[in-house]
Short mmCIF file of C-alpha atoms and ligand atoms in Angstrom, two decimals:
data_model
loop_
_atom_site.label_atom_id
_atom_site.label_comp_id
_atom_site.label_asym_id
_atom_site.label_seq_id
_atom_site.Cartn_x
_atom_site.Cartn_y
_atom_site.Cartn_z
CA UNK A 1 0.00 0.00 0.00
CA UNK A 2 1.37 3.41 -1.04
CA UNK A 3 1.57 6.53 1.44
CA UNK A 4 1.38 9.68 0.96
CA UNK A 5 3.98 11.83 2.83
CA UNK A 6 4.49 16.11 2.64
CA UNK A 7 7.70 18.14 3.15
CA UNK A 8 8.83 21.28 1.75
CA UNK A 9 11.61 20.49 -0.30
CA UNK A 10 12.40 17.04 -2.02
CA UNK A 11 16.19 16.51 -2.61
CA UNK A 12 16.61 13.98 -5.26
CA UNK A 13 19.97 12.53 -4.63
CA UNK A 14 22.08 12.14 -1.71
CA UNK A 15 25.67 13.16 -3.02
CA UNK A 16 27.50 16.53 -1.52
CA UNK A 17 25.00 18.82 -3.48
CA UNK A 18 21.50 16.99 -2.13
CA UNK A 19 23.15 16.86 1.83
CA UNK A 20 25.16 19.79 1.48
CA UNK A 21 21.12 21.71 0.65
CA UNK A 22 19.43 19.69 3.29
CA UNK A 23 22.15 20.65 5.89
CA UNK A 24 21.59 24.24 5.02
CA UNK A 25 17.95 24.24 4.85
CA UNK A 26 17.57 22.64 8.38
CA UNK A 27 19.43 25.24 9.77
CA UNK A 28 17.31 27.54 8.97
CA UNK A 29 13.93 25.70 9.71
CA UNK A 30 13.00 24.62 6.41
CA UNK A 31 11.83 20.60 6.19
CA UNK A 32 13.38 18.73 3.41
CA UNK A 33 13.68 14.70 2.51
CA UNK A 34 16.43 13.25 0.78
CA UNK A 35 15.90 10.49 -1.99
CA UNK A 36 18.79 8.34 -2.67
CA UNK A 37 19.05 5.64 -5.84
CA UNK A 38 21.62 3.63 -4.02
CA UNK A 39 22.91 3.33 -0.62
CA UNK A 40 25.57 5.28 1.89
CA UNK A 41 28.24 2.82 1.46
CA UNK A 42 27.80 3.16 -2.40
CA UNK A 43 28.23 7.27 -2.21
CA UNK A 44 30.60 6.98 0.14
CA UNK A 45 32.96 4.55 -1.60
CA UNK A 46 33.30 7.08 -4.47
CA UNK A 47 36.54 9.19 -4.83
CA UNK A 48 36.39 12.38 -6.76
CA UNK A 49 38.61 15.40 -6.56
CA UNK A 50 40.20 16.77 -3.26
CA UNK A 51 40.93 20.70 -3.68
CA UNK A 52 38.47 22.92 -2.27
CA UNK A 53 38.16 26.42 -2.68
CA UNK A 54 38.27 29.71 -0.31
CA UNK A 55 34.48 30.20 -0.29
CA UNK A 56 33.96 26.51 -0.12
CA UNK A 57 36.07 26.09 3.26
CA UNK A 58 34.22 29.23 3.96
CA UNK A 59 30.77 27.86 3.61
CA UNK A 60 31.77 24.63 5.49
CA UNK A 61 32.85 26.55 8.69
CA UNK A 62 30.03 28.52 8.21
CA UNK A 63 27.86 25.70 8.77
CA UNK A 64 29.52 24.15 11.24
CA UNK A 65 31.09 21.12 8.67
CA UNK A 66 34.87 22.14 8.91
CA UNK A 67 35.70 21.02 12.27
CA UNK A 68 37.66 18.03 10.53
CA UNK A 69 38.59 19.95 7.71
CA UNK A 70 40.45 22.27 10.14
CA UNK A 71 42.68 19.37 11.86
CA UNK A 72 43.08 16.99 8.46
CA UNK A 73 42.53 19.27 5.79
CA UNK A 74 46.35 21.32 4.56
CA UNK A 75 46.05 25.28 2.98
CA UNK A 76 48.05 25.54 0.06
CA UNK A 77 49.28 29.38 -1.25
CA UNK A 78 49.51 27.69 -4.92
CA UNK A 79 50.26 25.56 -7.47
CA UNK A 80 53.22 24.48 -8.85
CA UNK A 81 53.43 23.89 -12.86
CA UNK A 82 56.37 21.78 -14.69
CA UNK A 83 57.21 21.52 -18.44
CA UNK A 84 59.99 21.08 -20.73
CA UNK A 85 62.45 20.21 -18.18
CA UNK A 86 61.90 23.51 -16.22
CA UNK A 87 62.20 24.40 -12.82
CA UNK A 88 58.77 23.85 -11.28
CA UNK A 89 56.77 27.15 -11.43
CA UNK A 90 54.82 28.27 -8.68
CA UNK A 91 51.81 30.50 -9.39
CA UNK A 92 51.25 32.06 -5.88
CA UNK A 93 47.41 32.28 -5.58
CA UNK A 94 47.95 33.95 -1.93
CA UNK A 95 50.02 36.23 -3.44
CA UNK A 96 47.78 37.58 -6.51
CA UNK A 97 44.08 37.09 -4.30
CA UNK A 98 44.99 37.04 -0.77
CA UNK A 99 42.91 33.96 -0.51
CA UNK A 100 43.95 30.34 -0.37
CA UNK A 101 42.59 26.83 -0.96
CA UNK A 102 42.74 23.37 1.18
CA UNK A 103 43.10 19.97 0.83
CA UNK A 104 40.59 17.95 1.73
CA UNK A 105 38.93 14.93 0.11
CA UNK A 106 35.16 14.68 -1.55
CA UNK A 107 35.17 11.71 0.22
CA UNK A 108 35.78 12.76 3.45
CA UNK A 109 33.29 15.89 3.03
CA UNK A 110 30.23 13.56 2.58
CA UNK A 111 31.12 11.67 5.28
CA UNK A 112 30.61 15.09 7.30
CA UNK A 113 28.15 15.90 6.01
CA UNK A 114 26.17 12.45 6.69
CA UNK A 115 27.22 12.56 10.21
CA UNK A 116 25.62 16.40 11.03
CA UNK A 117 22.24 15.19 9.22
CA UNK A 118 22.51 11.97 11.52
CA UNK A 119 22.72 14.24 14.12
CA UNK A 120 20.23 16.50 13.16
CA UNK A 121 17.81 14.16 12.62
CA UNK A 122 17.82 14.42 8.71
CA UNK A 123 15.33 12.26 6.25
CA UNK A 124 17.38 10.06 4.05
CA UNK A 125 15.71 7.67 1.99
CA UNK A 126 18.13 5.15 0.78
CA UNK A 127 17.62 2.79 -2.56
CA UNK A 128 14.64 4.62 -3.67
CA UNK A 129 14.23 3.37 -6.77
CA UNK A 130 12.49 4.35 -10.21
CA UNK A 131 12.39 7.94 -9.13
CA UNK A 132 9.96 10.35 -11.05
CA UNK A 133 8.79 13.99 -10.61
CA UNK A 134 5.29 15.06 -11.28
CA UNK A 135 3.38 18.40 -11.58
CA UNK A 136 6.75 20.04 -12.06
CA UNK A 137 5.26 23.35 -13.31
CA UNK A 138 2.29 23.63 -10.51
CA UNK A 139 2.19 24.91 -7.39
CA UNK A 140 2.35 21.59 -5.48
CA UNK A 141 5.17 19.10 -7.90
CA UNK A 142 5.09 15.51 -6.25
CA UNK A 143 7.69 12.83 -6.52
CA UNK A 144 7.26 8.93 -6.61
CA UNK A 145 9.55 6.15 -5.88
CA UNK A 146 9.03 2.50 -4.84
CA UNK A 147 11.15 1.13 -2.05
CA UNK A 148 11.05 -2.78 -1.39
CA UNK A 149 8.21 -3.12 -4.13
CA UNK A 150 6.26 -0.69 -2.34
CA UNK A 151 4.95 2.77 -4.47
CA UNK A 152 5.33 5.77 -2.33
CA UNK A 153 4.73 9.50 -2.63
CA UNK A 154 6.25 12.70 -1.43
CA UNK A 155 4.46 16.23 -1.95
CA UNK A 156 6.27 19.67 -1.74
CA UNK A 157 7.07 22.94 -2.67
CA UNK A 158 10.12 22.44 -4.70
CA UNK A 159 12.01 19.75 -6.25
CA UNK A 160 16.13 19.87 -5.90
CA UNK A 161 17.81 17.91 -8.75
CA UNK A 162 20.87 16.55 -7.11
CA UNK A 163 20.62 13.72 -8.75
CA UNK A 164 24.47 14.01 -10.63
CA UNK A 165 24.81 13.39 -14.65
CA UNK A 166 23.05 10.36 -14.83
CA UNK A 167 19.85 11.49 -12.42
CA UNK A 168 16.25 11.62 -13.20
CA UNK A 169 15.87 15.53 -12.34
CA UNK A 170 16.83 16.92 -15.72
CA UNK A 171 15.50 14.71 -17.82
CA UNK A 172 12.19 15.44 -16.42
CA UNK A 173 12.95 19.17 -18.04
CA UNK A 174 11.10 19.00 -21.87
CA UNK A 175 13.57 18.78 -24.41
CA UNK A 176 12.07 21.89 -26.10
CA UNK A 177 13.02 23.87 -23.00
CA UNK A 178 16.50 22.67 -21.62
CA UNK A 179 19.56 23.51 -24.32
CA UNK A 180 22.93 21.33 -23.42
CA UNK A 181 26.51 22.09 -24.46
CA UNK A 182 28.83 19.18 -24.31
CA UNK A 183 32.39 18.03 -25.08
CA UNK A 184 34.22 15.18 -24.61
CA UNK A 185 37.86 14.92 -24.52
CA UNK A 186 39.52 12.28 -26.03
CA UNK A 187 41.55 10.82 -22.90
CA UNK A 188 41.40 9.91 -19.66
CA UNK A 189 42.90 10.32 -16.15
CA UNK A 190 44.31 7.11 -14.22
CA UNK A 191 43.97 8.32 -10.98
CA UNK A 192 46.20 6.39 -8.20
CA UNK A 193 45.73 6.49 -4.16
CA UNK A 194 49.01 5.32 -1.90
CA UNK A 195 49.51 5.48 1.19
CA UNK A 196 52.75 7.21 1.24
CA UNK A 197 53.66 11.22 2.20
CA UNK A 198 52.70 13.47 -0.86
CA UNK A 199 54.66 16.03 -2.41
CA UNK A 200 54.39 19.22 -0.73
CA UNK A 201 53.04 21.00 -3.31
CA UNK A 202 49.87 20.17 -5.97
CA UNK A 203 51.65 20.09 -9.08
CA UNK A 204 50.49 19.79 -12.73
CA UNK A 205 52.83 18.56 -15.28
CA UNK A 206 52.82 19.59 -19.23
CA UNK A 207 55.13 16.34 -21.04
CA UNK A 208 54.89 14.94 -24.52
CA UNK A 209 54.12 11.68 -23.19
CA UNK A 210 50.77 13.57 -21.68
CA UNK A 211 49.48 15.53 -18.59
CA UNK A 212 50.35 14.06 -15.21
CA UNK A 213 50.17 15.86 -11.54
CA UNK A 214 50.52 15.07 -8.11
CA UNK A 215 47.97 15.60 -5.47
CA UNK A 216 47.19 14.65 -1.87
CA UNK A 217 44.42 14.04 0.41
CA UNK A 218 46.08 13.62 4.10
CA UNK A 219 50.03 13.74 5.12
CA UNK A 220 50.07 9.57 4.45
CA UNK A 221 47.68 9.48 1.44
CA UNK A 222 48.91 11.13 -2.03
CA UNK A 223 46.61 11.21 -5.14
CA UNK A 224 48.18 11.39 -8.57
CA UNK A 225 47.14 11.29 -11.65
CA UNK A 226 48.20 10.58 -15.52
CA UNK A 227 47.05 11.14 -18.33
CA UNK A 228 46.17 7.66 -20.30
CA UNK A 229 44.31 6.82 -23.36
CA UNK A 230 40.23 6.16 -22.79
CA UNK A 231 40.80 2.27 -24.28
CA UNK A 232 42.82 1.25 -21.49
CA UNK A 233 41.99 -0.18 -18.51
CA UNK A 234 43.62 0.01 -15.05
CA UNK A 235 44.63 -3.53 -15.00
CA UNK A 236 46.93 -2.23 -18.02
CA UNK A 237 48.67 -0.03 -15.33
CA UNK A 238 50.80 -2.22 -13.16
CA UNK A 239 52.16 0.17 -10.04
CA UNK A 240 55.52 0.14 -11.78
CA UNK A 241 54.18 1.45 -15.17
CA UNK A 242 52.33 4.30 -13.08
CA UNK A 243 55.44 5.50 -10.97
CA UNK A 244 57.31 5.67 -14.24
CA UNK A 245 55.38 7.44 -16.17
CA UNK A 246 54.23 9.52 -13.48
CA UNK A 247 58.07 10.31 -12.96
CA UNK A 248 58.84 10.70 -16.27
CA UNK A 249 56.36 13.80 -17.05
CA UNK A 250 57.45 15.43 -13.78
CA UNK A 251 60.96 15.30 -14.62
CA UNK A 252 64.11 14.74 -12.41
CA UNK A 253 63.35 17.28 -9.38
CA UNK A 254 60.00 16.21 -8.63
CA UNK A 255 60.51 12.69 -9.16
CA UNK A 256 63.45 12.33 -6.49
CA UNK A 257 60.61 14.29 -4.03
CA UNK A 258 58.12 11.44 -4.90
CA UNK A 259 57.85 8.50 -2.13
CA UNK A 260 56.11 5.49 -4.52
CA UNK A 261 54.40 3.00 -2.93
CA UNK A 262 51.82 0.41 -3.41
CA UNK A 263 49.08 1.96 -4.94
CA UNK A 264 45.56 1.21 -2.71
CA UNK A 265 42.88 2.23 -5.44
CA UNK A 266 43.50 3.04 -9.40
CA UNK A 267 40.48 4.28 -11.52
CA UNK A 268 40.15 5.62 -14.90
CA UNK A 269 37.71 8.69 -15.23
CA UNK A 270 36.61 9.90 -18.73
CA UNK A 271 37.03 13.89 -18.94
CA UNK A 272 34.21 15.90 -20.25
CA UNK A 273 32.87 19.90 -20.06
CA UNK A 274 28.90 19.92 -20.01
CA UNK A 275 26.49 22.71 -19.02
CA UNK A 276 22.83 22.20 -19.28
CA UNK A 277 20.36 25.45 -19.22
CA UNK A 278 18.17 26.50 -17.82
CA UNK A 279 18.88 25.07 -14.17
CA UNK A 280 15.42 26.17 -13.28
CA UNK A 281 12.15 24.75 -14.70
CA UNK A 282 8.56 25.12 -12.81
CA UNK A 283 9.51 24.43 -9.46
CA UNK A 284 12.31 22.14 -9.73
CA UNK A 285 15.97 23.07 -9.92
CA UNK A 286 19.04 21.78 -10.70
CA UNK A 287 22.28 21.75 -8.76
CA UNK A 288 25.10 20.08 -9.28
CA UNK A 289 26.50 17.14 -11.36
CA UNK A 290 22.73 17.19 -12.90
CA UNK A 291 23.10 20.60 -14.28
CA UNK A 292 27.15 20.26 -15.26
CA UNK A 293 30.22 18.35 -15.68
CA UNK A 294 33.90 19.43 -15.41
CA UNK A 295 36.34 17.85 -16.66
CA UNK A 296 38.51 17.43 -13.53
CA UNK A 297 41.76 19.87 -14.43
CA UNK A 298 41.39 22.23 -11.69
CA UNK A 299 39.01 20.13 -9.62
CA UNK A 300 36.20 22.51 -9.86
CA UNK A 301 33.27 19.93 -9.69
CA UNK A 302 32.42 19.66 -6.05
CA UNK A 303 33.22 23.37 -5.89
CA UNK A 304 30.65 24.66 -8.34
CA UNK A 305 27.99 22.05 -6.64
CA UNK A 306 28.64 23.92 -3.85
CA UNK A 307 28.18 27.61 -4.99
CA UNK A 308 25.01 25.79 -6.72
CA UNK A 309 23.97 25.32 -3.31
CA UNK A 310 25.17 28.36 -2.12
CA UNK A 311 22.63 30.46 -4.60
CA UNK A 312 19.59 27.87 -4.21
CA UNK A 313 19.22 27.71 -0.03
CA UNK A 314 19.93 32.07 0.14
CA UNK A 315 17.23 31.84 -2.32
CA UNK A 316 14.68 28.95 -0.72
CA UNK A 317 15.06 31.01 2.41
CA UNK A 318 14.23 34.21 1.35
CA UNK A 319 11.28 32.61 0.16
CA UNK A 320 10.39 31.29 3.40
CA UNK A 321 11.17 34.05 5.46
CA UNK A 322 9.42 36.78 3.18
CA UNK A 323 7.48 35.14 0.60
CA UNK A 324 9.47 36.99 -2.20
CA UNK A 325 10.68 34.60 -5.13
CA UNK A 326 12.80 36.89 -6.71
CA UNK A 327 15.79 34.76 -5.17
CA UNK A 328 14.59 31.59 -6.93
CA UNK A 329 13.76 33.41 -10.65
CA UNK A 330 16.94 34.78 -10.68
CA UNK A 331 19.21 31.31 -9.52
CA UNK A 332 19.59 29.63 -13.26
CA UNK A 333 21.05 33.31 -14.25
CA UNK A 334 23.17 33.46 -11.42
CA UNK A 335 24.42 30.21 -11.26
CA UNK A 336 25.23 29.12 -14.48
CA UNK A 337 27.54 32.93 -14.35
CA UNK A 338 29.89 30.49 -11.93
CA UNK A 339 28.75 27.30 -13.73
CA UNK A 340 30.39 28.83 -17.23
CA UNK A 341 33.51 30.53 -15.42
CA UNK A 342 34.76 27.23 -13.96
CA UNK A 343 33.35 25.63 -17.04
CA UNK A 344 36.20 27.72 -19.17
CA UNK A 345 39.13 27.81 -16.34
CA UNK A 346 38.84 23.99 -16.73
CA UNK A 347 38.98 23.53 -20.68
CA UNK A 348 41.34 26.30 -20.80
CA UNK A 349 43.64 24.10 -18.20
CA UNK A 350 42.45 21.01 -19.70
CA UNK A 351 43.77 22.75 -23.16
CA UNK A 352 46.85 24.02 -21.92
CA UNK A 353 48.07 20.86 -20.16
CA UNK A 354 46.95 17.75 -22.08
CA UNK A 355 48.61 15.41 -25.12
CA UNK A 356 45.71 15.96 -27.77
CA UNK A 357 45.96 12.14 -30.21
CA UNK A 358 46.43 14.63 -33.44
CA UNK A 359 48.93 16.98 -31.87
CA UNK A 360 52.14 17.69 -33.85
CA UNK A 361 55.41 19.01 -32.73
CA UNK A 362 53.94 22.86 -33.05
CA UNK A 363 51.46 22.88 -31.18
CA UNK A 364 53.02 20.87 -28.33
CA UNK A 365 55.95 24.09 -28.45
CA UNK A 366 52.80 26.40 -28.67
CA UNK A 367 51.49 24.83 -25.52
CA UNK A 368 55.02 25.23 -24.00
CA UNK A 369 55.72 29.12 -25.36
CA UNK A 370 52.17 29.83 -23.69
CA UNK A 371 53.22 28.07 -20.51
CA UNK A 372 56.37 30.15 -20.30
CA UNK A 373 54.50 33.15 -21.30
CA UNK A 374 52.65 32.49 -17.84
CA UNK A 375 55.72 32.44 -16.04
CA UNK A 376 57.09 35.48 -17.23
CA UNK A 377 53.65 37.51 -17.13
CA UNK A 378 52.32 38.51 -13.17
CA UNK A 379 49.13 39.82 -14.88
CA UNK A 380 48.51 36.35 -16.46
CA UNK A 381 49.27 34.33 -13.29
CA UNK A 382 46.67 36.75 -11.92
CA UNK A 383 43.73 35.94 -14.34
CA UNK A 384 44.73 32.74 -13.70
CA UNK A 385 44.49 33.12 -9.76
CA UNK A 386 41.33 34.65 -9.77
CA UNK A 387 38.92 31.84 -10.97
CA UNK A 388 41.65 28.86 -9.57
CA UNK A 389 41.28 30.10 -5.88
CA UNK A 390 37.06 30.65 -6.71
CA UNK A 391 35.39 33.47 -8.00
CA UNK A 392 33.64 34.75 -4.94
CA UNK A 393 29.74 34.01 -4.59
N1 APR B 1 17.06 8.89 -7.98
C1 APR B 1 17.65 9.13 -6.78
N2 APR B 1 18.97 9.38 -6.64
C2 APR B 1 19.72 9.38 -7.76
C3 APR B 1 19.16 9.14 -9.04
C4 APR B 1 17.77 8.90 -9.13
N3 APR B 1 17.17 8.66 -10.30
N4 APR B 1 20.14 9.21 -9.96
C5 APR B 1 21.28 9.46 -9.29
N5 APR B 1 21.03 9.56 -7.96
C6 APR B 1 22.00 9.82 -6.88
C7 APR B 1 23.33 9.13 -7.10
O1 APR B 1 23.30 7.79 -6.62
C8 APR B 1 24.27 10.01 -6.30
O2 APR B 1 24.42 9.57 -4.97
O3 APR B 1 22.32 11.20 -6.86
C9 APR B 1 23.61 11.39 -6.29
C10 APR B 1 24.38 12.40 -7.12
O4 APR B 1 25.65 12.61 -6.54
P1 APR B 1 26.92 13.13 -7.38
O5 APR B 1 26.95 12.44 -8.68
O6 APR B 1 28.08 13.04 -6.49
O7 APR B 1 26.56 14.67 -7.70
P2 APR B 1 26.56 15.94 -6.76
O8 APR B 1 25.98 15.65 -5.42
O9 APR B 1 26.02 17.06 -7.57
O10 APR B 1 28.09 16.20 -6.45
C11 APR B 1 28.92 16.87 -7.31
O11 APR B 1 30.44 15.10 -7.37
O12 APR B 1 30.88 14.20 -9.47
C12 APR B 1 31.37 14.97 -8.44
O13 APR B 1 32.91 16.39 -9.41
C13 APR B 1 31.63 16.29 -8.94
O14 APR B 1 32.54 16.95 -6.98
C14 APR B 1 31.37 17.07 -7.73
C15 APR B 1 30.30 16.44 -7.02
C1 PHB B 2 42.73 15.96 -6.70
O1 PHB B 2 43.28 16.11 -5.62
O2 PHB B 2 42.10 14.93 -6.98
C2 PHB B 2 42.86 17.06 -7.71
C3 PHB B 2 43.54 18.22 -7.37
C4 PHB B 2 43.65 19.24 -8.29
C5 PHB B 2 43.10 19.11 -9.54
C6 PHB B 2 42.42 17.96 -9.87
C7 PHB B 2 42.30 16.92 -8.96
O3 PHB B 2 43.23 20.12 -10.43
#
């Protein structure tokens, strides 16, 4: 037998955007439920990109999510750059915005952010399946799911699409209506977790064998990546393969900084820039991986879910507190303004840094000569600073 439950906001997905919005939105009194495809251990077990920018560790302590962040999480002033045998080049970040970034993994964020809506007492609904939004454009949109067999329905307000790329939310949106701009780059990144001491520094490398960079997420876990071909697989990568090549494109200095170990997880993620608009239709709206996709050069993803999130609760709560929706008309606008900046600082990176398959000796100078051209020019590493560190909200 079906019921037939109300709240005021239904969060379709449970990944940082849908319990980064439900977090928010209980602070401030507003009732929302959560409905998740799969289960905790499932969102939990995925790893995704580990820098976080300035108004991100902002909003975290803001909301009372950074006490770990504080003790695990590292600041860095920067980002170091290597190419051609150079010296590593630092841009200084600090330096050209006064702000900084951390450290901290995706991973370890949702796992906050599960534990404060434990401890708030937050609806989750876990392996809700076959997920579908009704009454989108009235004044009181429904959702149903069926969990063990069982139909069940959930009236609201508003309808959050968390749901990530591959969610339900926007393809509810008419394809008349919603206009997407996709493109898929034609490699992938073999991403490898050890636990061994990372590098100091984050550092991207520029090599003709293809992008590589070093990363971290805690002082005994490093991340690093390499560029690899989108046909192979990561059994194709034994650890030995990885540490060479990833010590090959960083060159001599970095290598002999670089503790190799065995490597505890290895993944291959496809790279891809996508931006769907509007991020508003009736009452539902879209935050998130369901309105865009990164490609991860500059780790912008979680980021931009979270200035998503940002815009959508100042919004939902001005509409609770005053009954004025100019907050919510104006969110696709405002968001997709951050949505397209990251969307560029991320291809442009993306460009800068990776092998292209058709690329011939030229271009791979050009990409060098523009690389120095960055070293030599302040006001460069300062447009460059800007959106890296976060445009501010
Ligand atoms: N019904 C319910 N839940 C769904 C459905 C559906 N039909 N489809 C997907 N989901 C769930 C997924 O199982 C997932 O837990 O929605 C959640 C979406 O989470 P993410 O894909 O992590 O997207 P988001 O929360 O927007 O986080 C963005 O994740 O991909 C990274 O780089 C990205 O860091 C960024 C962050
Ligand atoms: C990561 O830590 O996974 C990471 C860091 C910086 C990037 C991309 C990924 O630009």
């Amino acid at each position: 037998m079906s019921t037939t439950t109300r709240t005021q906001v239904i969060i379709v997905g449970g990944g940082p955007s849908g319990l980064m919005l439900s977090h928010i939105l209980a602070q401030a009194g507003i009732e929302s439920i959560i409905l998740e495809r799969t289960s905790r251990q499932h969102v939990l077990s995925r790893i995704r990109a580990g820098v976080l920018e300035a108004g991100t560790v902002q909003m975290l302590r803001q909301h009372g999510l950074a006490q770990r962040l504080d003790t695990e999480g590292s600041v860095h002033n920067g980002t170091g750059i290597v190419w051609a045998g150079h010296e590593q080049f630092f841009i200084d970040v600090k330096k050209h915005t006064g702000r900084t970034m951390m450290t901290y993994g995706q991973t370890a964020i949702t796992e906050d952010l599960y534990a404060a809506r434990d401890a708030a007492g937050g609806v989750i609904i876990e392996a809700a399946a076959d997920v579908a939004l009704h009454d989108i454009t009235g004044s009181r949109p429904w959702a149903s799911y069926r969990q063990d067999g069982v139909m069940q329905r959930i009236e609201a307000d508003f309808i959050a699409g968390c749901d990530g790329f591959h969610g339900v939310s926007r393809r509810s949106i008419p394809e008349t209506v919603l206009q997407t701009f996709e493109k898929v780059y034609p490699f992938g990144w073999l991403g490898v977790m050890s636990r061994t001491p990372p590098v100091p520094e984050i550092i991207y490398a520029n090599h003709p064998d293809g992008f590589a960079m070093c990363s971290q997420r805690n002082p005994m876990l490093s991340r690093y990546y390499v560029q690899c071909p989108l046909s192979d697989t990561p059994e194709d990568w034994s650890d030995d393969r990885f540490w060479n090549a990833l010590t090959t494109r960083m060159g001599p200095v970095i290598a002999d900084q670089i503790e190799t170990g065995p490597s505890i997880e290895k993944s291959i993620a496809p790279l891809r820039s996508f931006v769907a608009e509007p991020m508003r239709w009736g009452q539902l709206f879209l935050v998130g991986d369901a309105a865009h996709i990164v490609p991860p050069t500059g780790a912008k993803g979680l980021n931009l879910a979270f200035s998503d999130v940002f815009y959508l609760s100042r919004a939902l709560i001005d509409f609770y507190r005053t009954g004025k929706g100019s907050g919510l008309d104006s969110y696709s606008e405002t968001a997709l303004r951050r949505v397209w900046s990251a969307t560029r600082l991320s291809w442009w990176l993306t460009n800068l840094l990776h092998r292209f398959p058709e690329q011939t000796a030229i271009d791979q100078r050009l990409q060098e000569a523009e690389l120095d051209f960055l070293r030599r020019n302040e006001d460069a590493q300062r447009a460059l600073a800007r959106p890296y560190v976060g445009e501010p909200f």
